[in-house]
Structure formats: structure tokens, C-alpha cells
mmCIF file of C-alpha atoms and ligand atoms in Angstrom:
data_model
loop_
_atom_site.group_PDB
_atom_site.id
_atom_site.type_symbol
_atom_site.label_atom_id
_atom_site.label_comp_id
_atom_site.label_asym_id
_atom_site.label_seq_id
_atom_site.Cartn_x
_atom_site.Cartn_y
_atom_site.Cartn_z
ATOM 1 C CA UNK A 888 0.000 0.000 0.000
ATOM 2 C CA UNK A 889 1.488 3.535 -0.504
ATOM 3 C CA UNK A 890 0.512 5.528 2.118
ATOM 4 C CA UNK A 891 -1.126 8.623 2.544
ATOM 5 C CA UNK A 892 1.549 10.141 4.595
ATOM 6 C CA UNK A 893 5.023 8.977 5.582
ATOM 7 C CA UNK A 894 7.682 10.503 7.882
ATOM 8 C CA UNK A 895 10.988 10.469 6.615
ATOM 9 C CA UNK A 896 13.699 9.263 9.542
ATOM 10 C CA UNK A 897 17.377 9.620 8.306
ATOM 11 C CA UNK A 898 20.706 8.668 10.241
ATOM 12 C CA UNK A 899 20.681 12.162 11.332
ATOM 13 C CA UNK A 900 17.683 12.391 13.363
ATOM 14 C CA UNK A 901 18.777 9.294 15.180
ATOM 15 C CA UNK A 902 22.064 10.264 15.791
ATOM 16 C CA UNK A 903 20.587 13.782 16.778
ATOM 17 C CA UNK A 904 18.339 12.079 19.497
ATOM 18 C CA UNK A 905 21.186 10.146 20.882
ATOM 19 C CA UNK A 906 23.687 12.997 21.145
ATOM 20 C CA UNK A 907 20.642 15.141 23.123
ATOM 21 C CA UNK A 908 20.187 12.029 25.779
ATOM 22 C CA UNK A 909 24.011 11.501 26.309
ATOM 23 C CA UNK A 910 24.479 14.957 27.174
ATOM 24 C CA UNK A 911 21.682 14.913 29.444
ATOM 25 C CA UNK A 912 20.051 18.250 28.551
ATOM 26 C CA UNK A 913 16.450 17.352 27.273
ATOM 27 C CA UNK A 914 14.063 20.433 27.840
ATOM 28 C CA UNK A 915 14.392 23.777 26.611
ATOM 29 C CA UNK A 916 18.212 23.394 26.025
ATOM 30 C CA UNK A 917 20.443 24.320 23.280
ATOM 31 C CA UNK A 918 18.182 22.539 20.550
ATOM 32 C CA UNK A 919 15.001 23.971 21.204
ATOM 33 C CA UNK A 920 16.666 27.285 21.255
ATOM 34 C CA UNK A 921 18.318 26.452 17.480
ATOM 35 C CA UNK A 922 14.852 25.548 16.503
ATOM 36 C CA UNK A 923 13.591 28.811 17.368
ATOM 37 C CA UNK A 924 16.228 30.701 15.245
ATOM 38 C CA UNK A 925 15.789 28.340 12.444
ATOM 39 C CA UNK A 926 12.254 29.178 12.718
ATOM 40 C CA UNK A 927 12.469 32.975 12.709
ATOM 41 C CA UNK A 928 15.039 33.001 9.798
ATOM 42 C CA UNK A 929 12.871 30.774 7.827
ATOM 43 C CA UNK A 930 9.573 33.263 8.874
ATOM 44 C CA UNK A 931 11.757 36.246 8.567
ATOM 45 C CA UNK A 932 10.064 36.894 12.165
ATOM 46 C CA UNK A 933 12.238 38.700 15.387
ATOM 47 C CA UNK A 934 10.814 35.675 17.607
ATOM 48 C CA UNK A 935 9.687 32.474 17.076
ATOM 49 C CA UNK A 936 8.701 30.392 20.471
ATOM 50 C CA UNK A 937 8.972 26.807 20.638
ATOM 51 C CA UNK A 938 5.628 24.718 21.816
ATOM 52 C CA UNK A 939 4.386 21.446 22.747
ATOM 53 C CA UNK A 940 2.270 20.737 19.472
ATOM 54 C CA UNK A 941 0.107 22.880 17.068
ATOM 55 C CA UNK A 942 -2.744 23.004 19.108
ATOM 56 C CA UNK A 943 -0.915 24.821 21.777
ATOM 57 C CA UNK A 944 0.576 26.774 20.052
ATOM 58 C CA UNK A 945 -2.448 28.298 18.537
ATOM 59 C CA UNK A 946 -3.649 28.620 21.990
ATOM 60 C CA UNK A 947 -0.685 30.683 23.031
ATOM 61 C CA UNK A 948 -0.674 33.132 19.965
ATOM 62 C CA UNK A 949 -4.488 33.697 21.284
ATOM 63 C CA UNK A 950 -3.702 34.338 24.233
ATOM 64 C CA UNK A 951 -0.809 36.059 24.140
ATOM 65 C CA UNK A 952 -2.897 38.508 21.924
ATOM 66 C CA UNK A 953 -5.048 39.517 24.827
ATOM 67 C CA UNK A 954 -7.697 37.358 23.274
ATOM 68 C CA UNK A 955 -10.342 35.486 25.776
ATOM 69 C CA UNK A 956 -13.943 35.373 26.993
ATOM 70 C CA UNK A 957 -16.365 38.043 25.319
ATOM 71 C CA UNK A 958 -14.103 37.836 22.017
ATOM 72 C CA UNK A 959 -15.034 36.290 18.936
ATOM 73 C CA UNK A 960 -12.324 34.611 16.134
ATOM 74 C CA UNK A 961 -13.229 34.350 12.462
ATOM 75 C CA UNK A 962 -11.939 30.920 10.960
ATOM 76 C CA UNK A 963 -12.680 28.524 8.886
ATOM 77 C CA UNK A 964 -15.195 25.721 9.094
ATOM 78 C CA UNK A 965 -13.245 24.061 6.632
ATOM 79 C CA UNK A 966 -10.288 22.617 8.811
ATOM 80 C CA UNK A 967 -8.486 20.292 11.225
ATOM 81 C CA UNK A 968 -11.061 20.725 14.309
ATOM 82 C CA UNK A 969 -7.313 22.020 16.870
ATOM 83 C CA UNK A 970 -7.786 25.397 14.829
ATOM 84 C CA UNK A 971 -11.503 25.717 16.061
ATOM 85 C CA UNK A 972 -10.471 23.819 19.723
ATOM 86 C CA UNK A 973 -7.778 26.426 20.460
ATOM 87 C CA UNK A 974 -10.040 29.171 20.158
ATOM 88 C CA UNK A 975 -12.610 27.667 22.583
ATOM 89 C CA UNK A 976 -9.472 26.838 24.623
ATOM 90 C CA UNK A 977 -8.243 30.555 25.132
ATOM 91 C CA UNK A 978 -12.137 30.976 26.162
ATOM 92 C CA UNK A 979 -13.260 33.172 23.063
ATOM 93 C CA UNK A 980 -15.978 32.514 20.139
ATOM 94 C CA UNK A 981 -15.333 30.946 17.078
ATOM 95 C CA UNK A 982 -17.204 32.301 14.503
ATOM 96 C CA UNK A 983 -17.133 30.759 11.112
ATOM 97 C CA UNK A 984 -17.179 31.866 7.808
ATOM 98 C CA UNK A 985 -17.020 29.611 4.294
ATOM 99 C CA UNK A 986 -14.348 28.976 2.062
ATOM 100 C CA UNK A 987 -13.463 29.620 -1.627
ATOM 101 C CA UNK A 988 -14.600 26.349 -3.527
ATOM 102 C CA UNK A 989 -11.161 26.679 -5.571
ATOM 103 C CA UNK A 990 -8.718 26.975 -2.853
ATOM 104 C CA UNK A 991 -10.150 25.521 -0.167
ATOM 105 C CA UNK A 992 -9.265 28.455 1.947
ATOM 106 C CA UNK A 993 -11.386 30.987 4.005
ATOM 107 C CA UNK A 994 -13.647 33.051 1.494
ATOM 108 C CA UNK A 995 -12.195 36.873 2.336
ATOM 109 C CA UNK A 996 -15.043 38.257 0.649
ATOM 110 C CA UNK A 997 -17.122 36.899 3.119
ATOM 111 C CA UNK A 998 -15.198 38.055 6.450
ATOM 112 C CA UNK A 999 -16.336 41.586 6.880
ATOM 113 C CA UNK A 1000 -19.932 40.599 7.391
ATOM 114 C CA UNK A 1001 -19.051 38.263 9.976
ATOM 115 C CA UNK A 1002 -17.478 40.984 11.684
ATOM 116 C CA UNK A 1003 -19.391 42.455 15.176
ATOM 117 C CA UNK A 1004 -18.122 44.642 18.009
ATOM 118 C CA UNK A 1005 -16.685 41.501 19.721
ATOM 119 C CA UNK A 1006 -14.273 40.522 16.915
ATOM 120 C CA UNK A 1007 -11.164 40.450 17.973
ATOM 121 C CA UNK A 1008 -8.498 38.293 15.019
ATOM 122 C CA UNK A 1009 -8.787 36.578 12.028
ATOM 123 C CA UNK A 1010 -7.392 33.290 12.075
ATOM 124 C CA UNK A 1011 -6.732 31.730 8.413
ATOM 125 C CA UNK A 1012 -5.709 28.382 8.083
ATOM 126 C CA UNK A 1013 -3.475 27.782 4.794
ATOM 127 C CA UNK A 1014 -5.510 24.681 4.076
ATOM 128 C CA UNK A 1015 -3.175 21.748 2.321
ATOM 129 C CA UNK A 1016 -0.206 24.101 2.089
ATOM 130 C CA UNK A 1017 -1.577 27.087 0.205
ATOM 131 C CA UNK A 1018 -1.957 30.401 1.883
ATOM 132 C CA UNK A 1019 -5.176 32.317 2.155
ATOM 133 C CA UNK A 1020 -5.942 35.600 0.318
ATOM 134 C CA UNK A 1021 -3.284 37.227 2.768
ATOM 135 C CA UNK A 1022 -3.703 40.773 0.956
ATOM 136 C CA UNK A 1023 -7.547 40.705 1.349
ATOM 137 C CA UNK A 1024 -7.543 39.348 5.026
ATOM 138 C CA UNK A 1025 -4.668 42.162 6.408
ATOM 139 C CA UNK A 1026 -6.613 44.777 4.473
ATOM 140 C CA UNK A 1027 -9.947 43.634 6.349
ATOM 141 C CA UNK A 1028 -7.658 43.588 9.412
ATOM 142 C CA UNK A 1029 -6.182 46.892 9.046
ATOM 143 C CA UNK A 1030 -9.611 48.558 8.640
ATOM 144 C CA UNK A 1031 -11.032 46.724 11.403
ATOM 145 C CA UNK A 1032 -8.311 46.702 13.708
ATOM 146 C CA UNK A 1033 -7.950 43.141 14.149
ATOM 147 C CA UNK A 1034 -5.415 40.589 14.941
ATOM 148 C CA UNK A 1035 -4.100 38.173 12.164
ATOM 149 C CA UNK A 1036 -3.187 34.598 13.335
ATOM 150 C CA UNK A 1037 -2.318 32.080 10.743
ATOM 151 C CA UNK A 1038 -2.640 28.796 11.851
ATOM 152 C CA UNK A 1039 -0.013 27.762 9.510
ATOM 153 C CA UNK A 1040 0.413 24.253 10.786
ATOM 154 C CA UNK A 1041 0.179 22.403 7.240
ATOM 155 C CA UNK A 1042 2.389 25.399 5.394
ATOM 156 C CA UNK A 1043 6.082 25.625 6.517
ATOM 157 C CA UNK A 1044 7.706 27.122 4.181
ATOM 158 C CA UNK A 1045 4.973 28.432 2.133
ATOM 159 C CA UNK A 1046 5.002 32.030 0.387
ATOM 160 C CA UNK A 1047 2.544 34.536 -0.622
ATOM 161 C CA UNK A 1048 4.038 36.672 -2.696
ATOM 162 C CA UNK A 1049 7.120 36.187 -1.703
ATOM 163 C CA UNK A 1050 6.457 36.698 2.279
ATOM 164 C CA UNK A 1051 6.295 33.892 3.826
ATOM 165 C CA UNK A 1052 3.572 31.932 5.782
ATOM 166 C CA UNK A 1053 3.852 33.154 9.933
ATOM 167 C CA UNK A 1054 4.955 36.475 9.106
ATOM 168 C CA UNK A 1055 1.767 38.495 8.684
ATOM 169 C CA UNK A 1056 0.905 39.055 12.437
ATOM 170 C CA UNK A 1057 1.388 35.651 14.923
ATOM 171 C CA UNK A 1058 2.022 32.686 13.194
ATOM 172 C CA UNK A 1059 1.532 28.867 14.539
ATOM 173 C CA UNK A 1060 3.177 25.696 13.091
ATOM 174 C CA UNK A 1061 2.560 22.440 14.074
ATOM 175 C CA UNK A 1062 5.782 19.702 13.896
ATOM 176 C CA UNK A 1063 3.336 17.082 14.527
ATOM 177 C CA UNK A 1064 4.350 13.954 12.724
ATOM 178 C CA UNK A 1065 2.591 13.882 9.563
ATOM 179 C CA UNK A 1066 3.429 17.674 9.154
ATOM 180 C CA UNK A 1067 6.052 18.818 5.981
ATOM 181 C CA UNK A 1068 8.761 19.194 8.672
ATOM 182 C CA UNK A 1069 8.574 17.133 12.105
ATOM 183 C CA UNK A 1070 9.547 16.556 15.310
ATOM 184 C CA UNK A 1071 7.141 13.805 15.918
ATOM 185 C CA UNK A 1072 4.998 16.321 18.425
ATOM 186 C CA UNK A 1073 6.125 19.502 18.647
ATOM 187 C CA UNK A 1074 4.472 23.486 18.132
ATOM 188 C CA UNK A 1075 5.868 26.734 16.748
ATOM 189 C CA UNK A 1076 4.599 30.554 17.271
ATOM 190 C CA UNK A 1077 6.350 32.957 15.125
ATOM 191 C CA UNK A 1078 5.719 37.009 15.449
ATOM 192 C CA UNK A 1079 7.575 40.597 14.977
ATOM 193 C CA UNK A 1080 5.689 41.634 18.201
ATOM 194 C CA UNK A 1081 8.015 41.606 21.220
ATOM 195 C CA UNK A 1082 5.583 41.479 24.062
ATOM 196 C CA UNK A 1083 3.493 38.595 22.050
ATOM 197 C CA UNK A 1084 6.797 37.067 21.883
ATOM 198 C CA UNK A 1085 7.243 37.263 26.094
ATOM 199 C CA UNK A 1086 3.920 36.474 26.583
ATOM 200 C CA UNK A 1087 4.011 33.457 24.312
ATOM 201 C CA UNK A 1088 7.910 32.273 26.662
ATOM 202 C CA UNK A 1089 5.670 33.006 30.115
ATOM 203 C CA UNK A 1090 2.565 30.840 29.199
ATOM 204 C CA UNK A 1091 4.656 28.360 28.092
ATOM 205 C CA UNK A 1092 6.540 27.476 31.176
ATOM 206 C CA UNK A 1093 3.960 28.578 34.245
ATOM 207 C CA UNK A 1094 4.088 32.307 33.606
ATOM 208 C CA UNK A 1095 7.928 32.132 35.115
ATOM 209 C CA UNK A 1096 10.445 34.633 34.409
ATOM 210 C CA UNK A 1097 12.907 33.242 37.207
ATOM 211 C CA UNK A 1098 12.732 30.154 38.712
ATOM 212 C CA UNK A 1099 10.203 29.712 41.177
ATOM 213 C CA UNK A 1100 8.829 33.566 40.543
ATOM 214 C CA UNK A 1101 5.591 32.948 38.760
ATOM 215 C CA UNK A 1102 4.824 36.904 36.844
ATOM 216 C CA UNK A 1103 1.132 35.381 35.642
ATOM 217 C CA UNK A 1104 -0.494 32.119 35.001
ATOM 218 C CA UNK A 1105 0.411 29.540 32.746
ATOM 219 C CA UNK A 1106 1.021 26.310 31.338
ATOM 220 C CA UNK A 1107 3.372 24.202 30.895
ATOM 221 C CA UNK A 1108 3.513 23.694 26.944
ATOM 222 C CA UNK A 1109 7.287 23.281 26.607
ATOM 223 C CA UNK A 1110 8.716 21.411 23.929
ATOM 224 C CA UNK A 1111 11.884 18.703 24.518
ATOM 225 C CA UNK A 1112 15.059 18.837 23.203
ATOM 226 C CA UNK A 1113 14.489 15.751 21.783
ATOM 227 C CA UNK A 1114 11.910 16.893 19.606
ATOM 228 C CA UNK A 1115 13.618 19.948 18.337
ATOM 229 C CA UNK A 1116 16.764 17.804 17.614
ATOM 230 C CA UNK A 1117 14.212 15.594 15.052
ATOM 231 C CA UNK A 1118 12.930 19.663 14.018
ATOM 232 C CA UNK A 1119 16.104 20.888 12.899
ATOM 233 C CA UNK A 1120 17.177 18.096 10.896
ATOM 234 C CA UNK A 1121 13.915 18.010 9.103
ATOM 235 C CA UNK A 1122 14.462 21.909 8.581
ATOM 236 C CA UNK A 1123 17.803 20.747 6.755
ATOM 237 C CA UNK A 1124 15.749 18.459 4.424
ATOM 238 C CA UNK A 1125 12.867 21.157 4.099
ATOM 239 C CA UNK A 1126 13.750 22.715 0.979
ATOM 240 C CA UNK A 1127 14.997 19.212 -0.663
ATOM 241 C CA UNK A 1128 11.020 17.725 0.659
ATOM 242 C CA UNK A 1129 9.439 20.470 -0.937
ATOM 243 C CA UNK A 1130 11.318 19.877 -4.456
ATOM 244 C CA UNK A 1131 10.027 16.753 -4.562
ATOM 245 C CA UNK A 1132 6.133 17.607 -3.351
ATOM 246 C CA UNK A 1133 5.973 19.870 -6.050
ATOM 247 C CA UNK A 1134 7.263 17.617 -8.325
ATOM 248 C CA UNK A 1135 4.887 14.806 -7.671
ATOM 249 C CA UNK A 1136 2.162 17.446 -7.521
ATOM 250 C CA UNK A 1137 3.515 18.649 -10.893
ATOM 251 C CA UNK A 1138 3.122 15.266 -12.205
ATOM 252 C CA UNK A 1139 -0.042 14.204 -10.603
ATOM 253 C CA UNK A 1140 -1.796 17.867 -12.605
ATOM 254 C CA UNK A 1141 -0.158 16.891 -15.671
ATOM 255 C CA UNK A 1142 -2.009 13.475 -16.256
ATOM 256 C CA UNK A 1143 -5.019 13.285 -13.969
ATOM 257 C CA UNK A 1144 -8.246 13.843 -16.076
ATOM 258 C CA UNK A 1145 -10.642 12.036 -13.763
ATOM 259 C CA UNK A 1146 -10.589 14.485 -11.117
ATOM 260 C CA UNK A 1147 -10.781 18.150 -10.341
ATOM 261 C CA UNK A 1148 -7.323 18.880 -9.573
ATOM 262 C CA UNK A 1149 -5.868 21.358 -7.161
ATOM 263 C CA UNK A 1150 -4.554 25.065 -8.842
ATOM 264 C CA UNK A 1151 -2.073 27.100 -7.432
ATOM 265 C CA UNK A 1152 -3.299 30.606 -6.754
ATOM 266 C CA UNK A 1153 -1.410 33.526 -8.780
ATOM 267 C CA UNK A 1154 2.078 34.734 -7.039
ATOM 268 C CA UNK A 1155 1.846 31.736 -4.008
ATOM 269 C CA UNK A 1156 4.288 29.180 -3.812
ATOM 270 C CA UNK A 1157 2.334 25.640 -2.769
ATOM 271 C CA UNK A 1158 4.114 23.615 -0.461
ATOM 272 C CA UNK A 1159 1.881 20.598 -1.107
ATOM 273 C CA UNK A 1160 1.545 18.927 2.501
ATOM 274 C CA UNK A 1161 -1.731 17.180 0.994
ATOM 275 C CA UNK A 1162 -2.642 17.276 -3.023
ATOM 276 C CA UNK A 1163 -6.015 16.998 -2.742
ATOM 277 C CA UNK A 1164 -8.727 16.609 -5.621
ATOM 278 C CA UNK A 1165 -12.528 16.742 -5.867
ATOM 279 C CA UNK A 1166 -14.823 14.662 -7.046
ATOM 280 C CA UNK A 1167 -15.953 15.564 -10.930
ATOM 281 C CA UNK A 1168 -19.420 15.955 -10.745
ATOM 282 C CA UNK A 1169 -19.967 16.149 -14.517
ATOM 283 C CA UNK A 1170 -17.696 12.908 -15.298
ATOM 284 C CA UNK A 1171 -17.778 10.813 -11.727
ATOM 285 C CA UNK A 1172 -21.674 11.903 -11.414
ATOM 286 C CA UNK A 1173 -22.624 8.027 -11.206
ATOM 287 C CA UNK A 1174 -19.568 7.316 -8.501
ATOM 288 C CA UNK A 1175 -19.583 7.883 -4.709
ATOM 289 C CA UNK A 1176 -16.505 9.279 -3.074
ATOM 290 C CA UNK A 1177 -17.324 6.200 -1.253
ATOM 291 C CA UNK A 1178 -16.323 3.822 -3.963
ATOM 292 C CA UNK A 1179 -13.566 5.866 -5.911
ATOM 293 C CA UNK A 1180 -11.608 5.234 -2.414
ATOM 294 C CA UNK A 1181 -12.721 1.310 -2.695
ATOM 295 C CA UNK A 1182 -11.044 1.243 -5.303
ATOM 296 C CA UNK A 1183 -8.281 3.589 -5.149
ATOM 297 C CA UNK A 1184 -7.230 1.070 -1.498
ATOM 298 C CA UNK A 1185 -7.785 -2.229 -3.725
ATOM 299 C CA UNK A 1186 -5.285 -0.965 -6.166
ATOM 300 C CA UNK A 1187 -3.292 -0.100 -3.189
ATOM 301 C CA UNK A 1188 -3.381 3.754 -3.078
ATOM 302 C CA UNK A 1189 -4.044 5.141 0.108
ATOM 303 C CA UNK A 1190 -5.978 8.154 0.537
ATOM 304 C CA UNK A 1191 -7.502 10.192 3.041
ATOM 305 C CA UNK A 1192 -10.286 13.069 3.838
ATOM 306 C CA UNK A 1193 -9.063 16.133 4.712
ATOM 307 C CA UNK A 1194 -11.838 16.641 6.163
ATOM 308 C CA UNK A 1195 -14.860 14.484 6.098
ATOM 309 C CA UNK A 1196 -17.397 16.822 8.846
ATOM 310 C CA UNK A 1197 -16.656 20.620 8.585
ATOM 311 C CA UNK A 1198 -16.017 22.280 12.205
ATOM 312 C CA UNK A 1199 -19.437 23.429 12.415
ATOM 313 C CA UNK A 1200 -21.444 20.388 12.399
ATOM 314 C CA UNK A 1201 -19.335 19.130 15.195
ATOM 315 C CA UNK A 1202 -21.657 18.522 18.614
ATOM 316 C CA UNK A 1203 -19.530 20.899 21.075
ATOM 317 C CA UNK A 1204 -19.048 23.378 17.640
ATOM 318 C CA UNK A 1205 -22.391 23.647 16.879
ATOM 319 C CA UNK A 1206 -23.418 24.264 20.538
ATOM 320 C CA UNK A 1207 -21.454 27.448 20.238
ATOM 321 C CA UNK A 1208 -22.542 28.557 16.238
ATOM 322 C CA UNK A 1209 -25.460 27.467 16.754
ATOM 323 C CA UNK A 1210 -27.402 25.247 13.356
ATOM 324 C CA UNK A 1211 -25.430 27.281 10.505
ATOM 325 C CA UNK A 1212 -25.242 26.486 6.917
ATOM 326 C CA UNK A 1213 -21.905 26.924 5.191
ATOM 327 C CA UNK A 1214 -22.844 25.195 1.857
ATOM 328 C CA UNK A 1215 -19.517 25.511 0.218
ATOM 329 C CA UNK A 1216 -17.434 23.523 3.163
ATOM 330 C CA UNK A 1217 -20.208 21.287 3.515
ATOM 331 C CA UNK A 1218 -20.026 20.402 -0.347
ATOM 332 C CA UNK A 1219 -16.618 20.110 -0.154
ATOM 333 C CA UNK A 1220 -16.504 17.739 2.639
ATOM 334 C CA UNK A 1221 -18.354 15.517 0.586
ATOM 335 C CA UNK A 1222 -16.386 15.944 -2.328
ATOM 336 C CA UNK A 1223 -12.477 16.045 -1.567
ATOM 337 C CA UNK A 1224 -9.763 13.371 -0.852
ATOM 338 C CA UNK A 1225 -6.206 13.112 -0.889
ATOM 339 C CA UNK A 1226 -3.767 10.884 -2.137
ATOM 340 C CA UNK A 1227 -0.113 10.421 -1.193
ATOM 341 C CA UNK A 1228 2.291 13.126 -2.640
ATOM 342 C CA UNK A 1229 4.617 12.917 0.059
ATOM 343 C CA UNK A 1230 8.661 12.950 -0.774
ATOM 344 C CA UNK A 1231 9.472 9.190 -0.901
ATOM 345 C CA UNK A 1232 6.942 8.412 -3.551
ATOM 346 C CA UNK A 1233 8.805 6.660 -6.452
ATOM 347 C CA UNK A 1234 8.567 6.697 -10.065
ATOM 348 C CA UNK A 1235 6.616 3.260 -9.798
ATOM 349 C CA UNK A 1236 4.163 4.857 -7.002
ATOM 350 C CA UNK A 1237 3.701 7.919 -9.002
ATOM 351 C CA UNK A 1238 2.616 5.465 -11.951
ATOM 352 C CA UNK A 1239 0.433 3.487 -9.790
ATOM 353 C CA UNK A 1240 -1.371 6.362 -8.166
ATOM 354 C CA UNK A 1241 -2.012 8.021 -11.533
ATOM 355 C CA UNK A 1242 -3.190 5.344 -13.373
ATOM 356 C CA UNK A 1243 -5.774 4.133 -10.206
ATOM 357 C CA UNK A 1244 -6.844 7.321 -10.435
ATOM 358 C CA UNK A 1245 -7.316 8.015 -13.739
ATOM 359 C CA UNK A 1246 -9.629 4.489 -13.630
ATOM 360 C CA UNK A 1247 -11.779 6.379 -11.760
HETATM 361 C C1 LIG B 876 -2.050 19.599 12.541
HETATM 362 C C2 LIG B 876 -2.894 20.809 12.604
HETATM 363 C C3 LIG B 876 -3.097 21.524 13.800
HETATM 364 C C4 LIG B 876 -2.675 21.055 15.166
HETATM 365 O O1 LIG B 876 -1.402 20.632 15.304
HETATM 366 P P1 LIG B 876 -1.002 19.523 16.399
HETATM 367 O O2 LIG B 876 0.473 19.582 16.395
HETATM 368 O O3 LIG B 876 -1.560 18.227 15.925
HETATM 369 O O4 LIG B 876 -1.592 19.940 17.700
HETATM 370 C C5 LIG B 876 -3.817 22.712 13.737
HETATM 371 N N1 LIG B 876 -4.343 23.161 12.586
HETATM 372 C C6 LIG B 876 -4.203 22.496 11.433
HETATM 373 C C7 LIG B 876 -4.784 23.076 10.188
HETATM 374 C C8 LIG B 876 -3.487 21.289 11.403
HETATM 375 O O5 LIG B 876 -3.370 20.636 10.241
#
């Protein structure tokens, strides 16, 4: 079976791992702190801040925005459900808006009617490794005076024109294992803002500043040396990975005809942590999702739904929203799947996944 996703463990990240045990320093030591510069230099950010996983550190950029009970956070229905969970975590609203049937991504046309008194940030998610309509969403920002927080988790390394993904007001990253670049767990908040930045180190580690001298509450969302000694050598491979995403995304548009296939947005550069395609309702009108996956797995392509219930039909969501309608996520949830375009596809799996497909 090729799989969907497949995390790529070199020499290096074992001998990394070993090298942090035998010198006994495993939290917030010398290769969490490399991390974070490898971070900000790849963000162009003044701080990025090390976390335990995604989710937390979308959490933290929330908070350390000043944003909590009474506020409300635009996002996307349309998304891994940690994007909608952190918001409820820092205790403020979610408030959803639907997506662009193209990209997947947040609709910005339809932002600045979601927007009340109580809005506080936009959060945009670049869905699949494509960023949002960045231009749209800081002008709606600017005017509004609102925060921007990309949950950015599925794009490191991703550009929109030419700036890159975390560097339009707080950024988070997740290094979860399935993620473009790894740590097996692991969380990244990237930002210009300086207080953000101290706010994000304090909540992190129990609001402490000195041992034992607690400035505020917090948590303890640290991430271990261990993990940031996987992070940086996937950081060294980052560039080579997404070479070979595009590629087999290159590939994949070429010679699938079966399918709707994914398009790159004018002036973004893709970074392709999921190539995923939509049903064709004028060719596959006879053929459930259901079955194109039947028989993608029997000719031993994996897939996967990314994702199969949008955010707001979730029970605990839609005691919050309330019974809303977002028709396009809702269509598209029906409609999408994935199929493997990681980097250690080979020629032969490339072959195999087109020609399953193109069955279809
Ligand atoms: C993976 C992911 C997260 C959460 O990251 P974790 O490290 O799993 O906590 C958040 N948002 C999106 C869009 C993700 O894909």
C-alpha cells in the first residue's frame, strides 16, 4: 500500500536524538533554542517560540494577543477541528465563515460581514499548504483593527508573494508527525511583536520569568530537546522535501483527467503537505466518493479526507454557532480526498497512483 503520509527518519535524526540524551540536557536546552532561530530566519520573524504541538501553540498566539472570553475569532469551518479547539481553549468565540470552492481556503469576501463589536483576530488556516488571500484578510484587518493569526500548521515554508507563511501578524506551526517538517509532536509561534513574543515564553513554562517567581499564570507547553533535535534536521531536508512535493504534484496535474485537480493561486508558492482533488461531478456523477476510495485502497493507493465533517457540524461546535449552513465547506466535505504526494513516492508509485486514479 502507498501511504497517505510517511515521515521520513534519516541517520541524522537518530544520531541527533542520541547525542541530546548523552548529554543529558532534554528540555528547553540548546536545541530547542536552534529551533527557534531556524524558525524565525525561515519566517523572517524577530521571535519564534517553541511549543508542545500545534494546538498549543495556537492557543498561546491567542492568548498572548489579549484574546479570551467576550471575544469572537473568524476561521474557517473548513479545517483540522485544533484550529476551532484552540479558540474555545483561550475561552473566546469561534465564529465561522465559508471557504473559496477553488482553494479551499477561508472566502475573504465573506469576512467583513461576519465581523461584530466583539471581533477580535482573524485566524486563516493555509488549508493543504496554500496560503489564504493574505492581501484581502490584512486589508480587512487593518480597517477593522484586528489581529491576524495564521494557523499555519500544514504550510512551513509556504510564500505569498514572496512573504512567507507566519509572518503576517502571529504565526503557529505544528511539527506534529505527519506535518512537511517534524519533530514527531512539537508546536511553533512565530511574530515581529516583542511582548506577544514574552507572553508566548511566560505561558509556556507557568508564567515564570525566574525560577520559582511565577509573573502570571500559565502552562506548561514546553517542547523537549528531543523533539527539536528531530525539528532541525527536518528543517535541513525542508527545501529538498518540498522539491520533490511539487514535483509529484507537478506530475499528478499533468495526467489526472478524472478528477478536479488542485490550482495554485497567482504569485503563491504551494508547499503541497496534501494534493487533494474533488470529485468531478460532470464525469464521476454516477460514482460515490465512497467507492472511488474502494477502489483507489484495492489498487493499493491510500488516501484520506481532509476533512470528512466541517467544524461546524461538530456537537460541542455547533453548541457554540449554533445550526449554521456553510454550503460551500459542507459540499466540499463531501467531495475532496487526498492521495499520497509525500517525498518518498517513487517513479513506480507515481505510476500506480495516476493510473488508479485516472480508472476512476
Ligand atoms: C495539525 C494541525 C493543527 C494542530 O497541530 P497539532 O500539532 O496536531 O496539535 C492545527 N491546525 C491544522 C490546520 C493542522 O493541520
Amino acid at each position: 500500500m502507498i501511504s497517505i503520509s510517511k515521515p521520513f527518519i534519516g541517520s541524522e535524526e537518530k544520531d541527533a536524538v542520541l547525542a541530546v540524551l548523552e548529554s543529558g540536557f532534554l528540555v528547553q536546552g540548546p536545541r530547542t533554542q536552534a529551533l527557534e532561530e531556524r524558525f524565525a530566519a525561515l519566517c523572517n520573524t524577530r521571535f519564534a517560540i517553541a511549543t508542545s504541538n500545534g494546538t498549543t501553540a495556537l492557543q498561546l498566539a491567542l492568548l498572548a494577543n489579549e484574546i479570551g472570553p467576550g471575544d469572537e475569532v473568524i476561521t474557517t469551518p473548513f479545517t483540522f477541528i485544533a484550529t476551532v479547539n484552540s479558540i474555545v481553549a483561550a475561552g473566546a468565540t469561534p465564529v465561522l465563515v465559508d471557504i473559496d470552492p477553488e482553494t479551499f481556503n477561508l472566502d475573504a469576501a465573506l469576512v467583513e460581514a461576519a465581523i461584530t463589536p466583539r471581533t477580535k483576530a482573524i485566524m486563516p488556516v493555509h488549508l493543504y499548504g496554500q496560503m489564504c488571500d493574505m492581501e484581502a484578510l490584512c486589508t480587512i484587518a487593518r480597517t477593522h483593527n484586528l489581529r491576524i493569526i495564521e494557523d499555519a500548521a500544514q504550510a512551513v515554508g509556504a510564500t505569498y508573494k514572496g512573504q512567507p507563511a507566519g509572518s503576517f501578524g502571529t504565526g503557529a506551526f505544528s511539527l506534529y508527525a505527519t506535518k512537511n517538517v517534524m519533530s514527531a509532536e512539537g508546536g511553533m509561534i512565530t511574530t515581529d511583536d516583542e511582548s506577544v513574543a514574552e507572553r508566548c515564553r511566560l505561558l509556556r513554562n507557568h508564567g515564570q520569568r525566574e525560577r520559582y517567581h511565577y509573573n502570571m499564570f500559565g502552562f506548561n507547553y514546553r517542547l523537549s530537546d528531543l523533539h527539536a533535535a528531530i525539528g532541525l534536521c527536518q528543517l535541513d531536508r525542508l527545501h529538498h522535501f518540498t522539491k520533490q512535493r511539487a514535483a509529484n504534484a507537478a506530475y499528478f496535474n499533468a495526467r489526472l483527467d478524472s478528477v478536479v485537480t488542485p490550482k495554485v493561486q497567482k504569485g503563491l508558492t504551494h508547499v503541497w503537505h496534501q494534493y487533494t482533488v474533488r470529485m468531478d461531478r460532470g464525469r464521476n456523477r454516477e460514482r460515490s466518493r465512497a467507492s472511488a476510495i474502494e477502489s483507489l485502497t484495492n489498487a493499493g493507493v491510500g488516501t484520506g479526507i481532509f476533512y470528512p465533517v466541517p467544524a461546524h457540524l461538530h456537537n460541542h461546535v455547533r453548541k457554540i454557532v449554533g445550526d449554521i449552513c456553510l454550503p460551500v465547506a459542507e459540499q466540499s466535505a463531501q467531495e475532496v480526498f487526498s492521495i499520497p504526494v509525500h517525498p518518498q513516492l517513487s517513479e513506480e508509485d507515481r505510476e500506480t497512483i495516476v493510473a488508479a486514479v485516472n480508472q476512476l
